[in-house]
XYZ file of C-alpha atoms in Angstrom:
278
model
C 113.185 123.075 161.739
C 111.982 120.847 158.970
C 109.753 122.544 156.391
C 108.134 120.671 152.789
C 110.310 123.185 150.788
C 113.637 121.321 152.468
C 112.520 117.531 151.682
C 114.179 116.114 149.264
C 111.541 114.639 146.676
C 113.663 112.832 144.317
C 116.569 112.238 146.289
C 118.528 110.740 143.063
C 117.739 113.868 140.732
C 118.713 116.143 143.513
C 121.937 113.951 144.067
C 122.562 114.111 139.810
C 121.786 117.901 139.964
C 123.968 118.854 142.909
C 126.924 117.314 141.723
C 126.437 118.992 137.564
C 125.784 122.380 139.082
C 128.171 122.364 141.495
C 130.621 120.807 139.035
C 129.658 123.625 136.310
C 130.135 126.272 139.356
C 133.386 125.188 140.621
C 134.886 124.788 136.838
C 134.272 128.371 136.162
C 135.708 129.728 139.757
C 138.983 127.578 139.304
C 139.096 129.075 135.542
C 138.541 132.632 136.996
C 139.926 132.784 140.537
C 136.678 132.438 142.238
C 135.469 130.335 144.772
C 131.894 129.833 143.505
C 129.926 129.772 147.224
C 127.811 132.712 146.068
C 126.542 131.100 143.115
C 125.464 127.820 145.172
C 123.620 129.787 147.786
C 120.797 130.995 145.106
C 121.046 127.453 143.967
C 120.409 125.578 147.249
C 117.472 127.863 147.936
C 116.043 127.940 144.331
C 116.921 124.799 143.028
C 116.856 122.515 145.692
C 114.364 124.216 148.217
C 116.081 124.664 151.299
C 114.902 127.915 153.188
C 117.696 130.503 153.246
C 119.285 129.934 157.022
C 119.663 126.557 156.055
C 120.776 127.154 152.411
C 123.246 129.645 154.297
C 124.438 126.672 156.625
C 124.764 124.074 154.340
C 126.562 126.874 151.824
C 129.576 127.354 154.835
C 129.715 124.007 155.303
C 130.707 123.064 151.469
C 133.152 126.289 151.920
C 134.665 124.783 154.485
C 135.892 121.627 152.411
C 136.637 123.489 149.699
C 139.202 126.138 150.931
C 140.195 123.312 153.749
C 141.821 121.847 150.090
C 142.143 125.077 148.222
C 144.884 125.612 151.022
C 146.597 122.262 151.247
C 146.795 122.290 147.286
C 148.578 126.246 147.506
C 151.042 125.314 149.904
C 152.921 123.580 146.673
C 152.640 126.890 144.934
C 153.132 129.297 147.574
C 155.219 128.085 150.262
C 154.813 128.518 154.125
C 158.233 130.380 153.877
C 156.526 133.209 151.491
C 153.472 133.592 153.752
C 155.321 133.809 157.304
C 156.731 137.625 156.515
C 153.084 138.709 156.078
C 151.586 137.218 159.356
C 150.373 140.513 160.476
C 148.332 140.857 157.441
C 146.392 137.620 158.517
C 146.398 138.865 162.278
C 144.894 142.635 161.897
C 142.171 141.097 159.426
C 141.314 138.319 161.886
C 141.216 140.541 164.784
C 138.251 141.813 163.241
C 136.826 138.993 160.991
C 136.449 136.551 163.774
C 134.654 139.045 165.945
C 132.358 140.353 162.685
C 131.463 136.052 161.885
C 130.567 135.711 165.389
C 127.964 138.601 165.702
C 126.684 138.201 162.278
C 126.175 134.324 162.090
C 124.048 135.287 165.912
C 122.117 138.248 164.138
C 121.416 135.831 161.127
C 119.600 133.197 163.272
C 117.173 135.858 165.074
C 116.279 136.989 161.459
C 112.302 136.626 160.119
C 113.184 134.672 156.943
C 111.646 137.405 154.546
C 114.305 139.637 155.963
C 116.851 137.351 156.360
C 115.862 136.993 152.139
C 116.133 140.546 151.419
C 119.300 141.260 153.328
C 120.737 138.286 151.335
C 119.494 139.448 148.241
C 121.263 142.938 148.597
C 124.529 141.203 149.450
C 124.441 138.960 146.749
C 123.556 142.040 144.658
C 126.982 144.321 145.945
C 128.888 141.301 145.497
C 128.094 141.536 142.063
C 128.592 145.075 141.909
C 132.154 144.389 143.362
C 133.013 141.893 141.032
C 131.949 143.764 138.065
C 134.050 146.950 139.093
C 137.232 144.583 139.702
C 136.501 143.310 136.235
C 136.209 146.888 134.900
C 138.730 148.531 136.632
C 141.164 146.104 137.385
C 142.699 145.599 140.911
C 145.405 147.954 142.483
C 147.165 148.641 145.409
C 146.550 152.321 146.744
C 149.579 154.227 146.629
C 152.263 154.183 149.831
C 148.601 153.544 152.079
C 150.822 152.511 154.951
C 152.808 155.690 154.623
C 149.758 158.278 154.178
C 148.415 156.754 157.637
C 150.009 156.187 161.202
C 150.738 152.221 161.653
C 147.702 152.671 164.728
C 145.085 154.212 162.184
C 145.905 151.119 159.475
C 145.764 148.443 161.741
C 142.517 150.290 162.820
C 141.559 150.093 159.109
C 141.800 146.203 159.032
C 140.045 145.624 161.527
C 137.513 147.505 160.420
C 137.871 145.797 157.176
C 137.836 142.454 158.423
C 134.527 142.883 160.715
C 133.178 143.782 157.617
C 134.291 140.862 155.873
C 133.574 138.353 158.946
C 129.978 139.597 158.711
C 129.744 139.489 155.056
C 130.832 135.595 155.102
C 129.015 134.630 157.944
C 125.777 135.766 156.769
C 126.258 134.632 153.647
C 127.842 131.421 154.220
C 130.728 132.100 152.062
C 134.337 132.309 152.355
C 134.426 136.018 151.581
C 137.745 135.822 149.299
C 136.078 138.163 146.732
C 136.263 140.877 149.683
C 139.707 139.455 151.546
C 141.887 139.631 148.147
C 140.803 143.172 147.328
C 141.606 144.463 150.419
C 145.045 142.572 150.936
C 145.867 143.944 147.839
C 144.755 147.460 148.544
C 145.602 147.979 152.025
C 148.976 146.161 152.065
C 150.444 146.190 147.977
C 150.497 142.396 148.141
C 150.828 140.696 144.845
C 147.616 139.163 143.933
C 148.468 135.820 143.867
C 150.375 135.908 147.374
C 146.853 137.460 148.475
C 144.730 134.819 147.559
C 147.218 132.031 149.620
C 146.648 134.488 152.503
C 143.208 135.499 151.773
C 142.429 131.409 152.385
C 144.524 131.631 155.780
C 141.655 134.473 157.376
C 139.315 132.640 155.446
C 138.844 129.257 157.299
C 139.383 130.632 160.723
C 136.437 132.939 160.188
C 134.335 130.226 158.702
C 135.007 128.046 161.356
C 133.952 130.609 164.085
C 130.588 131.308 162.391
C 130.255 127.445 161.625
C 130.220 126.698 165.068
C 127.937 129.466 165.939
C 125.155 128.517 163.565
C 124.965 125.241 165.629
C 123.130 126.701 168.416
C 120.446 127.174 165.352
C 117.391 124.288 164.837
C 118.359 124.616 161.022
C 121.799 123.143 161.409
C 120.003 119.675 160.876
C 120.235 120.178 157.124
C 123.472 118.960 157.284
C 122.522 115.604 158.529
C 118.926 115.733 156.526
C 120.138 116.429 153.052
C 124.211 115.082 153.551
C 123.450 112.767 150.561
C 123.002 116.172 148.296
C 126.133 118.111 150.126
C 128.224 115.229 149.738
C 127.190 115.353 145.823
C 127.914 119.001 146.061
C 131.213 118.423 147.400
C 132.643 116.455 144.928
C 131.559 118.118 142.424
C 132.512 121.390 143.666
C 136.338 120.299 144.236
C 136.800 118.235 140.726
C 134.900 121.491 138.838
C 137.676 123.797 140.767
C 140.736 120.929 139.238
C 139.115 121.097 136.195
C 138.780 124.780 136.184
C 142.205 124.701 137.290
C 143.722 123.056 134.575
C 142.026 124.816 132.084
C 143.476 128.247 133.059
C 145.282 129.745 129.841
C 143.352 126.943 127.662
C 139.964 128.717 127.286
C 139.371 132.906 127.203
C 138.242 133.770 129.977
C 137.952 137.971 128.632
C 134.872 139.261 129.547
C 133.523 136.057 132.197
C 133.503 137.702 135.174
C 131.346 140.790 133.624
C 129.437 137.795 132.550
C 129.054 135.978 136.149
C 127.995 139.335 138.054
C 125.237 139.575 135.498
C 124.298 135.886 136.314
C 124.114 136.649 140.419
C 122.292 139.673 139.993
C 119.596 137.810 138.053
C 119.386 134.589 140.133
C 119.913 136.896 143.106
C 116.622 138.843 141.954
C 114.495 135.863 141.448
C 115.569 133.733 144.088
C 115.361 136.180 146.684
C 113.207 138.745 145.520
C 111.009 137.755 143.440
C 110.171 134.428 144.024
C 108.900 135.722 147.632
C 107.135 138.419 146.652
C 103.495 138.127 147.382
């Protein structure tokens, strides 16, 4: 499916754009912790005009390279040896994220694209919500969880989680670490930084499984259509998430994430709401 809105007019500004926004994007999610897919999907639709189940395609796609390296660079940080103990973690969420990609990625593709707008609109707009409350409230393991439940009803609870999760990502095209660190953290008491290395491990699996579903889908020929403008958005996205990187504990960052919920609630909004109204 090729529509006007998806041709690339001025395939050099598009190239120039892609790369600065997608440079500015994955500067502030390496200075934060964040991996910056939600703020390109408004982008790809807005911006550069793709229609939203290709916008969603081309969005997994990029999120795919980028935690692909996200976990080769951890591995120096957080060894193998320090995830291996905690392979059940990964296993009960991807019992249920795989399944959750698979559906959702399939219920995606059947959607009218006004709805398929509007159900990306409220996502984008709880994702917010979600990041403003960690912001606020900080993030904290609940209490001896795995005590207060029977080891059946827990590992019921991940998987629960995680079809959640795989749904949320698939639909969305992103890698869903903004959901999977939360609940590691909450459901298991695993240090936060340990729970982003295995937050990337449930990650790309899932990814991968709704990646391969949207290829039954007419719109997956945006990746060969506009590859010159992914590519741009590729490298820009990984050297923005170095540079972001490297500036962690260089530049306050109090108060940006309150900041960036704001901003995806108001692209969000006119992206996907109000730009299609009637």
């Amino acid at each position: 499916m090729t529509s006007s809105a998806s041709r690339v007019s001025t395939p050099r500004g598009h190239v120039i754009s892609g790369f600065a926004t997608a440079f500015a994007i994955g500067s502030l999610g390496g200075l934060i912790g964040l991996g910056g897919a939600e703020f390109r999907l408004p982008l790809l639709v807005g911006l550069f005009g793709l229609v939203s189940l290709e916008a969603v395609i081309a969005n997994k796609a990029l999120s795919l390279l980028v935690v692909a390296v996200a976990i080769l660079s951890r591995l120096s940080a957080v060894p193998v040896g320090t995830l291996l103990p905690h392979w059940p973690i990964v296993v009960n969420l991807l019992a249920g994220s795989l399944l959750g990609a698979w559906w959702a990625a399939g219920w995606a593709m059947r959607l009218p694209r006004k709805t398929l707008d509007a159900v990306l609109f409220v996502l984008l707009l709880l994702l917010a919500c979600a990041m403003a409350a960690e912001q606020l409230f900080g993030l904290k393991a609940l209490p001896d969880l795995h005590l207060l439940m029977s080891p059946l009803a827990h590992a019921a609870l991940g998987v629960a989680a995680g079809l959640v999760i795989g749904m949320f990502a698939a639909v969305m095209g992103v890698a869903g670490g903004e959901l999977l660190i939360p609940t590691v953290v909450l459901l298991w008491g695993v240090d936060v930084k340990l729970a982003g290395s295995l937050s990337l491990l449930i990650s790309l699996p899932t990814m991968l499984v709704g990646f391969l579903r949207y290829r039954e889908s007419a719109a997956f020929a945006v990746l060969r259509r506009q590859r010159v403008l992914l590519l741009s958005m590729a490298a820009g996205s990984l050297l923005g998430a170095v540079v972001g990187g490297l500036l962690v504990g260089l530049v306050p960052t109090e108060g940006m994430g309150l900041l960036l919920a704001l901003i995806l609630m108001v692209s969000a909004w006119k992206v996907f709401l109000l730009r299609r109204a009637p």
